[in-house]
Amino acid sequence: MSRSSFAASLDASDYVFSHDVRVRFAETDAMGIVHHGAYLPYLEEARVEYLRAIGHPYQSLHAGGIDIAVLESAVRYLQPLRFDDLMTVHLAPSAGTRTTFEISYLITVDDRVCSTAMTAHACVNSRGRPVRLPAWLATLAAAGP
Amino acid sequence: MSRSSFAASLDASDYVFSHDVRVRFAETDAMGIVHHGAYLPYLEEARVEYLRAIGHPYQSLHAGGIDIAVLESAVRYLQPLRFDDLMTVHLAPSAGTRTTFEISYLITVDDRVCSTAMTAHACVNSRGRPVRLPAWLATLAAAGP
Amino acid sequence: MSRSSFAASLDASDYVFSHDVRVRFAETDAMGIVHHGAYLPYLEEARVEYLRAIGHPYQSLHAGGIDIAVLESAVRYLQPLRFDDLMTVHLAPSAGTRTTFEISYLITVDDRVCSTAMTAHACVNSRGRPVRLPAWLATLAAAGP
Amino acid sequence: MSRSSFAASLDASDYVFSHDVRVRFAETDAMGIVHHGAYLPYLEEARVEYLRAIGHPYQSLHAGGIDIAVLESAVRYLQPLRFDDLMTVHLAPSAGTRTTFEISYLITVDDRVCSTAMTAHACVNSRGRPVRLPAWLATLAAAGP
């Protein structure tokens, strides 16, 4: 087996958006750090805030009959996150296919790199079938890093 | 950015262990399927049962001063899991370095392939420093696919 | 404010059904014990298995246009649950109104009492409106402790 | 069995502190609303922000050898929370015993009452044994509603 090989920059200036999230106690585990499964909701929260920030809130997509499915996720845990840490989730979209796009992420705490990640997504209709990306999203993704 | 490129077999016979997990309602989301963040605890539960099955329960590792940290995770969501599905998580360890190893996973429901995944791990001491894998674990991982 | 005053027996023989659940590492927190928020999914898993055991699986209710909403939950944390504990969740339904019912719970580990709990539920239709309990459920709840 | 009988005011002005939380998609379930188990982390997040706001951050308590254990929780689900809702969690401490205190909660979305809740807590030392409340906390709780 080969390791997951996604490339995500460690330089925050390579990302187009950032969103702060405070670690909840519920997200820690008995090793005293944030459980590795808790990161995916952080990435999702940042994606939702990104869509809102660019004027395409998720709910308006959904109201228009489009949902964003998750095809793949990958996370590298470089330095632990701890209870009450105020992390910054940086993200940047990038191109996929006609029906898919990707997002890369960098998580920092006080400019310390804690994690990198990627998610791959498809636009789907209400029956779960892939649909062409909305034009604004295709343009955004094509302009990505 | 390039997609995560881990290779995980779609053939259940390529895996050395399997463990059944029933989907909880709490793990579904408003798209009516299991949330993508809920898969990592399934993989973890299967790892824990695998260690128990081969006579090295996690608690005995921990009592011996060794913890297993998660370095990386990657999941491909191929077909949705739904509430009450009884999934089978298949897994196989594989070699990493002197201090790390990897596990690949296949999730099936009634022989339908739903997901593949990989996790990479390090053995660490109680201060979180990498330590050489126990001999049994190094041997297991070296024999992996 | 007065404390929550539900009464739940500490005697396992007062309950009509039991279901075993193994604690996942993901459910622990940085105090080294199971996070208090992780108990509600345990109770829910036991309810689902109870309905299956008595021949009324949740999915058949749902297919018949009835969902079971949660109106209230209360949990007492008496002794901590820890990673890898194999708990037994005991439960018993009891009567509410024409549209509601309640369930009480006892969680034990090796006959040690760890928690008691109650949940209150309403049967609702697909628009979320309260509907009369199915006859079998009304009968069960009326016979409760 | 009797229902949980805690009293929590439906009037936001009866609470001394409030904190806003945005619902994550991960917290919804297949009924299309927030899962009932997701509320306890919201309450916990609000407690942590309350302690920070009054100059006694949780981490300084912990550093001083005191942890706050959860003895009991109770939640009433009055109106559903939905994905992306920006809720306000209102809270007020109240008196318990020499070693315990309670907090009551009101969750609103746009001034619509969605939930009330209570949690009961003990101050414990690093071995989990109950200790007398710090003076500031005893004073706060005694002044509660």
Coordinates of C-alpha atoms in Angstrom, one line a residue:
Chain A
M1 CA 0.0 0.0 0.0
S2 CA 1.2 3.5 -0.7
R3 CA 0.6 6.4 1.5
S4 CA -1.9 9.0 0.6
S5 CA 0.0 11.5 -1.5
F6 CA -2.0 14.7 -1.7
A7 CA 0.0 17.8 -1.8
A8 CA -1.2 20.7 0.5
S9 CA 1.0 23.7 1.0
L10 CA 2.3 24.5 4.5
D11 CA 2.3 28.2 3.6
A12 CA -0.9 30.0 4.7
S13 CA -0.5 32.6 2.0
D14 CA -1.2 29.8 -0.6
Y15 CA -4.8 29.6 0.6
V16 CA -7.7 31.9 -0.3
F17 CA -9.9 31.8 2.8
S18 CA -9.5 31.2 6.5
H19 CA -11.9 30.5 9.3
D20 CA -11.3 30.2 13.1
V21 CA -12.6 27.3 15.1
R22 CA -12.2 26.8 18.9
V23 CA -11.6 23.2 20.0
R24 CA -14.4 21.8 22.2
F25 CA -13.7 19.5 25.1
A26 CA -16.0 16.9 23.6
E27 CA -13.5 16.7 20.6
T28 CA -10.6 15.6 22.8
D29 CA -9.8 11.9 23.6
A30 CA -8.1 10.0 26.3
M31 CA -4.6 10.8 24.8
G32 CA -5.4 14.4 25.9
I33 CA -5.5 15.7 22.4
V34 CA -8.1 16.2 19.7
H35 CA -9.4 12.9 18.3
H36 CA -8.3 12.4 14.7
G37 CA -12.0 11.9 13.7
A38 CA -12.9 15.4 14.9
Y39 CA -11.0 17.1 12.1
L40 CA -13.4 16.4 9.3
P41 CA -16.2 18.5 10.9
Y42 CA -13.7 21.4 11.3
L43 CA -13.0 21.2 7.5
E44 CA -16.7 21.0 6.8
E45 CA -17.4 24.1 9.0
A46 CA -14.7 26.0 7.1
R47 CA -16.1 25.0 3.7
V48 CA -19.6 26.2 4.7
E49 CA -18.2 29.5 5.9
Y50 CA -16.2 29.9 2.6
L51 CA -19.4 29.4 0.5
R52 CA -21.2 31.9 2.7
A53 CA -18.3 34.4 2.3
I54 CA -18.3 34.2 -1.5
G55 CA -22.0 34.7 -1.7
H56 CA -23.1 31.1 -2.4
P57 CA -24.3 29.8 1.0
Y58 CA -24.8 26.1 1.1
Q59 CA -28.5 26.5 1.7
S60 CA -29.0 28.4 -1.5
L61 CA -27.2 25.6 -3.4
H62 CA -29.5 23.1 -1.7
A63 CA -32.6 25.2 -2.4
G64 CA -31.5 25.2 -6.1
G65 CA -31.5 21.4 -6.1
I66 CA -27.7 20.8 -5.7
D67 CA -25.9 19.1 -2.9
I68 CA -22.2 18.7 -2.4
A69 CA -21.3 15.1 -1.7
V70 CA -18.0 14.1 -0.2
L71 CA -16.1 11.6 -2.4
E72 CA -12.8 11.5 -0.5
S73 CA -11.1 12.9 2.5
A74 CA -7.4 12.8 3.6
V75 CA -5.9 14.3 6.7
R76 CA -2.3 14.5 7.9
Y77 CA -1.9 15.0 11.7
L78 CA 1.4 16.9 12.1
Q79 CA 1.1 18.5 15.5
P80 CA -1.7 17.8 18.0
L81 CA -4.6 20.1 18.6
R82 CA -5.6 20.5 22.2
F83 CA -8.7 21.5 24.2
D84 CA -9.5 25.2 23.8
D85 CA -7.0 25.8 21.0
L86 CA -8.2 28.5 18.6
M87 CA -7.3 27.0 15.3
T88 CA -7.3 28.7 11.9
V89 CA -8.5 26.5 9.0
H90 CA -7.2 27.8 5.7
L91 CA -8.6 26.5 2.5
A92 CA -8.3 26.7 -1.3
P93 CA -10.5 25.0 -4.0
S94 CA -8.9 23.4 -7.0
A95 CA -10.1 21.8 -10.2
G96 CA -11.5 18.3 -10.6
T97 CA -13.6 17.2 -13.4
R98 CA -16.9 18.6 -14.9
T99 CA -18.8 17.3 -11.9
T100 CA -16.1 17.3 -9.2
F101 CA -13.8 19.7 -7.4
E102 CA -11.3 19.5 -4.6
I103 CA -10.3 21.6 -1.6
S104 CA -7.0 21.7 0.2
Y105 CA -6.6 22.8 3.8
L106 CA -4.0 23.9 6.3
I107 CA -4.8 24.0 10.0
T108 CA -2.6 26.3 12.1
V109 CA -2.6 27.4 15.8
D110 CA -0.7 30.6 16.4
D111 CA 1.1 30.2 13.1
R112 CA 2.2 26.7 14.0
V113 CA 1.3 24.2 11.4
C114 CA -0.9 21.4 12.9
S115 CA -2.5 19.6 10.0
T116 CA -3.0 19.5 6.2
A117 CA -5.9 17.9 4.5
M118 CA -7.8 17.5 1.3
T119 CA -11.4 16.7 0.4
A120 CA -12.8 15.8 -3.0
H121 CA -16.5 16.6 -3.8
A122 CA -19.1 16.0 -6.4
C123 CA -22.1 18.2 -7.1
V124 CA -25.2 15.9 -7.1
N125 CA -28.9 16.4 -7.6
S126 CA -31.6 15.5 -5.2
R127 CA -31.5 11.9 -6.3
G128 CA -27.7 11.8 -5.7
R129 CA -26.8 11.8 -9.4
P130 CA -23.7 13.8 -10.4
V131 CA -24.4 17.1 -12.1
R132 CA -22.2 19.7 -13.8
L133 CA -20.6 22.2 -11.4
P134 CA -22.4 25.6 -11.3
A135 CA -20.4 28.0 -13.5
W136 CA -19.2 30.1 -10.5
L137 CA -17.8 27.0 -8.8
A138 CA -16.1 25.7 -11.9
T139 CA -14.5 29.1 -12.4
L140 CA -13.3 29.2 -8.7
A141 CA -11.9 25.7 -8.8
A142 CA -10.2 26.3 -12.1
A143 CA -8.4 29.4 -10.7
G144 CA -7.2 27.3 -7.7
P145 CA -3.6 26.7 -6.8
Chain B
M1 CA -3.3 19.6 -5.8
S2 CA -3.3 15.9 -6.6
R3 CA -5.9 13.5 -5.2
S4 CA -4.9 11.2 -2.4
S5 CA -3.5 8.1 -4.1
F6 CA -3.5 5.3 -1.6
A7 CA -4.2 1.9 -3.0
A8 CA -6.7 -0.3 -1.1
S9 CA -7.9 -3.5 -2.7
L10 CA -11.7 -3.9 -3.4
D11 CA -11.4 -7.6 -2.9
A12 CA -12.3 -8.7 0.7
S13 CA -10.0 -11.7 0.4
D14 CA -7.0 -9.4 0.4
Y15 CA -7.6 -8.5 4.0
V16 CA -6.6 -10.5 7.1
F17 CA -9.3 -9.5 9.5
S18 CA -12.9 -8.3 9.5
H19 CA -15.2 -6.8 12.1
D20 CA -18.9 -6.0 11.9
V21 CA -20.3 -2.6 12.9
R22 CA -24.0 -1.5 12.9
V23 CA -24.6 2.1 11.8
R24 CA -26.1 4.3 14.6
F25 CA -28.8 6.8 13.8
A26 CA -26.5 9.4 15.5
E27 CA -24.0 8.8 12.7
T28 CA -26.4 9.8 9.9
D29 CA -26.7 13.4 8.6
A30 CA -29.4 15.5 6.9
M31 CA -28.5 14.0 3.5
G32 CA -30.0 10.8 4.9
I33 CA -26.7 8.9 4.8
V34 CA -23.8 8.3 7.2
H35 CA -21.8 11.5 7.7
H36 CA -18.3 11.2 6.2
G37 CA -16.7 12.1 9.5
A38 CA -18.3 9.0 11.2
Y39 CA -16.1 6.5 9.2
L40 CA -12.9 7.1 11.2
P41 CA -14.4 5.8 14.4
Y42 CA -15.5 2.7 12.5
L43 CA -11.9 2.1 11.3
E44 CA -10.6 2.7 14.8
E45 CA -13.1 0.2 16.3
A46 CA -12.0 -2.4 13.8
R47 CA -8.3 -1.7 14.6
V48 CA -9.0 -2.2 18.3
E49 CA -10.8 -5.5 17.6
Y50 CA -8.0 -6.7 15.4
L51 CA -5.4 -6.1 18.1
R52 CA -7.6 -8.0 20.6
A53 CA -8.1 -10.8 18.1
I54 CA -4.3 -11.3 17.7
G55 CA -3.6 -11.3 21.4
H56 CA -2.3 -7.8 21.8
P57 CA -5.2 -5.7 23.1
Y58 CA -4.6 -2.0 23.0
Q59 CA -4.8 -1.7 26.8
S60 CA -1.9 -4.1 27.2
L61 CA 0.2 -2.0 24.7
H62 CA -0.8 1.1 26.7
A63 CA 0.1 -0.5 30.0
G64 CA 3.5 -1.3 28.5
G65 CA 4.0 2.4 27.8
I66 CA 3.2 2.4 24.1
D67 CA 0.4 4.3 22.4
I68 CA -0.5 4.2 18.8
A69 CA -0.8 7.7 17.3
V70 CA -2.6 8.4 14.1
L71 CA -0.3 10.2 11.5
E72 CA -2.7 10.2 8.6
S73 CA -6.1 9.1 7.5
A74 CA -7.7 8.8 4.0
V75 CA -11.1 7.6 3.1
R76 CA -12.9 7.1 -0.2
Y77 CA -16.7 7.2 0.0
L78 CA -17.8 5.0 -2.9
Q79 CA -21.4 4.0 -2.0
P80 CA -23.3 5.6 1.0
L81 CA -23.8 3.8 4.3
R82 CA -27.3 4.2 5.8
F83 CA -28.9 4.0 9.2
D84 CA -29.0 0.4 10.5
D85 CA -26.7 -1.0 7.8
L86 CA -24.6 -3.8 9.2
M87 CA -21.2 -3.1 7.6
T88 CA -18.1 -5.3 7.6
V89 CA -14.8 -3.5 8.1
H90 CA -12.0 -5.5 6.5
L91 CA -8.4 -4.5 7.3
A92 CA -4.8 -5.4 6.6
P93 CA -1.6 -4.0 8.1
S94 CA 1.4 -3.1 6.0
A95 CA 4.9 -1.9 6.5
G96 CA 6.0 1.6 7.2
T97 CA 9.3 2.5 8.8
R98 CA 11.0 1.4 12.0
T99 CA 8.5 3.5 14.0
T100 CA 5.4 3.5 11.8
F101 CA 3.0 1.2 10.1
E102 CA -0.1 1.5 7.9
I103 CA -3.5 -0.2 7.7
S104 CA -5.7 -0.5 4.7
Y105 CA -9.5 -1.0 4.9
L106 CA -12.4 -2.1 2.9
I107 CA -16.0 -1.5 4.1
T108 CA -18.7 -3.7 2.6
V109 CA -22.4 -4.1 3.2
D110 CA -23.8 -7.4 2.0
D111 CA -20.7 -7.8 -0.2
R112 CA -21.3 -4.4 -1.8
V113 CA -18.2 -2.2 -1.6
C114 CA -19.0 1.0 0.2
S115 CA -15.6 2.5 1.1
T116 CA -11.9 2.1 1.1
A117 CA -9.5 3.7 3.5
M118 CA -6.0 3.9 4.9
T119 CA -4.5 5.0 8.2
A120 CA -0.9 5.5 9.0
H121 CA 0.3 5.2 12.6
A122 CA 3.4 5.7 14.8
C123 CA 4.2 3.9 18.0
V124 CA 4.9 6.6 20.6
N125 CA 5.9 6.5 24.3
S126 CA 4.0 8.3 27.1
R127 CA 5.7 11.6 26.2
G128 CA 4.5 11.2 22.6
R129 CA 8.0 10.4 21.2
P130 CA 8.3 7.8 18.4
V131 CA 9.5 4.4 19.5
R132 CA 10.5 1.3 17.5
L133 CA 7.5 -0.9 16.8
P134 CA 7.2 -4.0 19.0
A135 CA 8.6 -7.0 17.2
W136 CA 5.2 -8.7 16.8
L137 CA 3.9 -5.6 15.1
A138 CA 6.9 -5.1 12.9
T139 CA 6.5 -8.7 11.8
L140 CA 2.8 -8.4 11.1
A141 CA 3.2 -5.2 9.1
A142 CA 6.1 -6.6 7.1
A143 CA 4.0 -9.6 6.1
G144 CA 1.1 -7.3 4.9
P145 CA -0.1 -6.9 1.4
Chain C
M1 CA -33.6 25.4 39.8
S2 CA -34.4 21.9 40.9
R3 CA -32.4 18.9 39.8
S4 CA -33.8 16.5 37.2
S5 CA -35.9 14.1 39.2
F6 CA -36.5 11.0 37.0
A7 CA -36.6 7.7 38.8
A8 CA -34.7 4.8 37.2
S9 CA -34.1 1.6 39.1
L10 CA -30.6 0.6 39.9
D11 CA -31.7 -3.1 39.8
A12 CA -31.1 -4.7 36.4
S13 CA -34.0 -7.1 36.9
D14 CA -36.4 -4.2 36.7
Y15 CA -35.6 -3.8 33.0
V16 CA -37.1 -5.8 30.1
F17 CA -34.2 -5.7 27.6
S18 CA -30.5 -5.4 27.5
H19 CA -27.9 -4.7 24.8
D20 CA -24.1 -4.7 25.0
V21 CA -22.0 -1.8 23.7
R22 CA -18.2 -1.6 23.6
V23 CA -16.8 1.9 24.3
R24 CA -14.9 3.4 21.4
F25 CA -11.7 5.4 21.9
A26 CA -13.3 8.2 19.9
E27 CA -15.9 8.5 22.7
T28 CA -13.4 9.2 25.5
D29 CA -12.2 12.7 26.4
A30 CA -9.1 14.4 27.8
M31 CA -10.3 13.4 31.4
G32 CA -9.6 9.8 30.3
I33 CA -13.2 8.7 30.6
V34 CA -16.2 8.6 28.2
H35 CA -17.5 12.1 27.4
H36 CA -20.9 12.7 28.9
G37 CA -22.3 13.5 25.4
A38 CA -21.4 10.0 24.1
Y39 CA -24.1 8.3 26.3
L40 CA -27.1 9.4 24.3
P41 CA -26.0 7.4 21.2
Y42 CA -25.6 4.4 23.5
L43 CA -29.2 4.7 24.6
E44 CA -30.3 5.2 21.1
E45 CA -28.5 2.1 19.9
A46 CA -30.1 0.1 22.7
R47 CA -33.6 1.5 21.7
V48 CA -33.1 0.5 18.1
E49 CA -32.0 -3.1 19.1
Y50 CA -35.0 -3.3 21.5
L51 CA -37.4 -2.4 18.6
R52 CA -35.7 -5.0 16.4
A53 CA -35.9 -7.7 19.2
I54 CA -39.6 -7.2 19.6
G55 CA -40.3 -7.5 15.9
H56 CA -40.9 -3.8 15.2
P57 CA -37.6 -2.6 13.7
Y58 CA -37.3 1.2 13.4
Q59 CA -37.1 1.0 9.6
S60 CA -40.6 -0.7 9.4
L61 CA -42.0 2.1 11.6
H62 CA -40.4 4.7 9.3
A63 CA -41.7 2.9 6.2
G64 CA -45.1 3.0 7.8
G65 CA -44.9 6.8 8.0
I66 CA -44.0 7.0 11.7
D67 CA -40.9 8.4 13.2
I68 CA -39.9 8.5 16.9
A69 CA -38.9 12.0 18.0
V70 CA -36.9 12.7 21.1
L71 CA -38.7 15.1 23.4
E72 CA -36.4 14.9 26.4
S73 CA -33.3 13.2 27.7
A74 CA -31.7 13.0 31.1
V75 CA -28.6 11.1 32.2
R76 CA -27.0 10.6 35.6
Y77 CA -23.3 9.8 35.5
L78 CA -22.6 7.7 38.5
Q79 CA -19.3 5.9 37.7
P80 CA -17.2 6.7 34.7
L81 CA -17.1 4.5 31.6
R82 CA -13.7 4.0 30.1
F83 CA -12.2 3.1 26.8
D84 CA -12.9 -0.5 25.8
D85 CA -15.4 -1.1 28.6
L86 CA -18.1 -3.5 27.5
M87 CA -21.2 -1.9 29.0
T88 CA -24.7 -3.4 29.2
V89 CA -27.5 -1.0 28.5
H90 CA -30.7 -2.2 30.2
L91 CA -34.0 -0.5 29.3
A92 CA -37.7 -0.5 30.0
P93 CA -40.5 1.5 28.3
S94 CA -43.2 3.2 30.3
A95 CA -46.4 5.0 29.6
G96 CA -46.7 8.6 28.6
T97 CA -49.7 10.1 26.9
R98 CA -51.7 9.0 23.8
T99 CA -48.8 10.3 21.6
T100 CA -45.8 9.9 23.8
F101 CA -43.9 7.2 25.8
E102 CA -40.8 7.1 27.9
I103 CA -37.9 4.8 28.3
S104 CA -35.7 4.3 31.4
Y105 CA -32.2 3.0 31.3
L106 CA -29.5 1.5 33.5
I107 CA -25.9 1.2 32.3
T108 CA -23.7 -1.4 34.0
V109 CA -20.2 -2.7 33.4
D110 CA -19.6 -6.1 35.1
D111 CA -22.7 -5.6 37.3
R112 CA -21.3 -2.2 38.5
V113 CA -23.9 0.5 38.1
C114 CA -22.4 3.3 35.9
S115 CA -25.4 5.4 34.8
T116 CA -29.1 5.8 34.8
A117 CA -31.1 7.7 32.2
M118 CA -34.5 8.4 30.7
T119 CA -35.7 9.6 27.3
A120 CA -39.2 10.8 26.4
H121 CA -40.5 10.3 22.9
A122 CA -43.3 11.2 20.6
C123 CA -44.6 9.4 17.6
V124 CA -44.7 11.8 14.7
N125 CA -45.7 11.6 11.1
S126 CA -43.6 12.6 8.1
R127 CA -44.4 16.3 8.7
G128 CA -43.3 16.0 12.3
R129 CA -46.9 16.2 13.7
P130 CA -47.7 14.0 16.8
V131 CA -49.7 10.9 16.0
R132 CA -51.3 8.3 18.3
L133 CA -48.9 5.5 19.3
P134 CA -49.2 2.3 17.4
A135 CA -51.3 -0.2 19.4
W136 CA -48.4 -2.5 20.1
L137 CA -46.3 0.4 21.5
A138 CA -49.1 1.8 23.6
T139 CA -49.6 -1.7 25.1
L140 CA -45.9 -2.2 25.8
A141 CA -45.5 1.2 27.4
A142 CA -48.7 0.7 29.5
A143 CA -47.2 -2.5 30.9
G144 CA -43.9 -0.8 31.8
P145 CA -42.6 -0.4 35.3
Chain D
M1 CA -41.1 6.5 36.1
S2 CA -41.6 10.3 36.3
R3 CA -40.3 12.7 33.7
S4 CA -37.3 14.8 34.5
S5 CA -38.6 17.8 36.3
F6 CA -35.9 20.5 36.1
A7 CA -37.2 24.0 35.8
A8 CA -35.4 26.3 33.3
S9 CA -36.9 29.7 32.5
L10 CA -38.1 30.3 28.9
D11 CA -37.2 34.0 29.4
A12 CA -33.7 34.9 28.1
S13 CA -33.5 37.8 30.6
D14 CA -33.3 35.3 33.4
Y15 CA -29.9 34.1 32.2
V16 CA -26.6 35.8 33.0
F17 CA -24.5 34.9 30.0
S18 CA -25.1 34.0 26.3
H19 CA -22.9 32.5 23.6
D20 CA -23.6 31.9 19.9
V21 CA -23.0 28.6 18.2
R22 CA -23.5 27.8 14.5
V23 CA -25.0 24.3 13.8
R24 CA -22.5 22.1 11.8
F25 CA -23.8 19.8 9.1
A26 CA -22.1 16.9 11.0
E27 CA -24.5 17.5 13.9
T28 CA -27.6 16.9 11.8
D29 CA -29.2 13.5 11.4
A30 CA -31.4 11.7 8.8
M31 CA -34.5 13.3 10.2
G32 CA -33.0 16.5 8.8
I33 CA -32.6 18.2 12.2
V34 CA -29.8 18.4 14.8
H35 CA -29.4 15.0 16.5
H36 CA -30.4 15.2 20.2
G37 CA -27.0 14.0 21.3
A38 CA -25.3 17.1 19.7
Y39 CA -26.8 19.5 22.2
L40 CA -24.5 18.5 25.1
P41 CA -21.4 19.8 23.4
Y42 CA -23.2 23.1 22.7
L43 CA -23.9 23.4 26.4
E44 CA -20.3 22.6 27.2
E45 CA -19.0 25.1 24.7
A46 CA -21.2 27.8 26.4
R47 CA -19.9 26.8 29.9
V48 CA -16.3 27.1 28.7
E49 CA -17.0 30.6 27.2
Y50 CA -18.8 31.6 30.4
L51 CA -15.8 30.7 32.6
R52 CA -13.5 32.6 30.2
A53 CA -15.7 35.6 30.3
I54 CA -15.8 35.8 34.0
G55 CA -12.0 35.5 34.3
H56 CA -11.7 31.9 35.3
P57 CA -10.8 30.0 32.2
Y58 CA -11.2 26.2 32.5
Q59 CA -7.5 25.8 31.8
S60 CA -6.5 27.8 34.8
L61 CA -8.9 25.8 37.0
H62 CA -7.3 22.6 35.6
A63 CA -3.8 24.0 36.2
G64 CA -4.8 24.7 39.8
G65 CA -5.7 21.0 40.2
I66 CA -9.5 21.3 39.8
D67 CA -11.6 19.7 37.1
I68 CA -15.3 20.1 36.7
A69 CA -17.0 16.7 36.4
V70 CA -20.5 16.3 34.9
L71 CA -22.9 14.5 37.4
E72 CA -26.1 14.9 35.4
S73 CA -27.5 16.3 32.2
A74 CA -31.1 16.9 31.1
V75 CA -32.3 18.4 27.9
R76 CA -35.8 19.3 26.6
Y77 CA -36.1 19.4 22.8
L78 CA -38.9 21.9 22.2
Q79 CA -38.3 23.0 18.6
P80 CA -35.8 21.5 16.2
L81 CA -32.4 23.1 15.4
R82 CA -31.4 22.8 11.8
F83 CA -28.2 22.9 9.8
D84 CA -26.6 26.4 9.7
D85 CA -28.9 27.8 12.5
L86 CA -27.1 30.4 14.6
M87 CA -28.3 29.5 18.0
T88 CA -27.8 31.5 21.2
V89 CA -27.1 29.4 24.3
H90 CA -28.1 31.3 27.5
L91 CA -27.0 30.1 30.8
A92 CA -27.2 30.7 34.6
P93 CA -25.4 28.9 37.4
S94 CA -27.2 28.0 40.6
A95 CA -26.3 26.6 43.9
G96 CA -25.8 22.9 44.7
T97 CA -23.9 21.6 47.7
R98 CA -20.5 22.5 49.1
T99 CA -18.9 20.4 46.2
T100 CA -21.5 20.8 43.5
F101 CA -23.3 23.4 41.4
E102 CA -25.8 23.4 38.6
I103 CA -26.3 25.4 35.4
S104 CA -29.5 26.0 33.6
Y105 CA -29.7 26.7 29.9
L106 CA -32.0 28.2 27.3
I107 CA -31.3 27.7 23.5
T108 CA -32.9 30.2 21.2
V109 CA -32.7 30.9 17.4
D110 CA -33.9 34.4 16.5
D111 CA -35.7 34.7 19.8
R112 CA -37.5 31.4 19.2
V113 CA -37.2 29.0 22.1
C114 CA -35.7 25.7 20.9
S115 CA -34.5 23.9 24.0
T116 CA -34.0 24.1 27.8
A117 CA -31.5 22.1 29.7
M118 CA -29.6 21.7 33.0
T119 CA -26.3 20.2 33.9
A120 CA -25.1 19.4 37.4
H121 CA -21.4 19.4 38.2
A122 CA -18.9 18.6 40.9
C123 CA -15.5 20.0 41.4
V124 CA -13.0 17.2 41.6
N125 CA -9.2 16.9 42.2
S126 CA -6.8 15.1 39.9
R127 CA -7.8 11.8 41.4
G128 CA -11.5 12.5 40.7
R129 CA -12.4 13.1 44.4
P130 CA -14.9 15.8 45.2
V131 CA -13.4 19.1 46.5
R132 CA -15.0 22.2 47.9
L133 CA -16.0 24.7 45.2
P134 CA -13.5 27.6 44.8
A135 CA -14.9 30.6 46.6
W136 CA -15.7 32.6 43.5
L137 CA -17.7 29.7 42.1
A138 CA -19.6 29.1 45.3
T139 CA -20.5 32.9 45.4
L140 CA -21.6 32.8 41.7
A141 CA -23.7 29.8 42.2
A142 CA -25.3 31.1 45.4
A143 CA -26.3 34.3 43.6
G144 CA -28.0 32.3 40.8
P145 CA -31.7 32.3 39.9

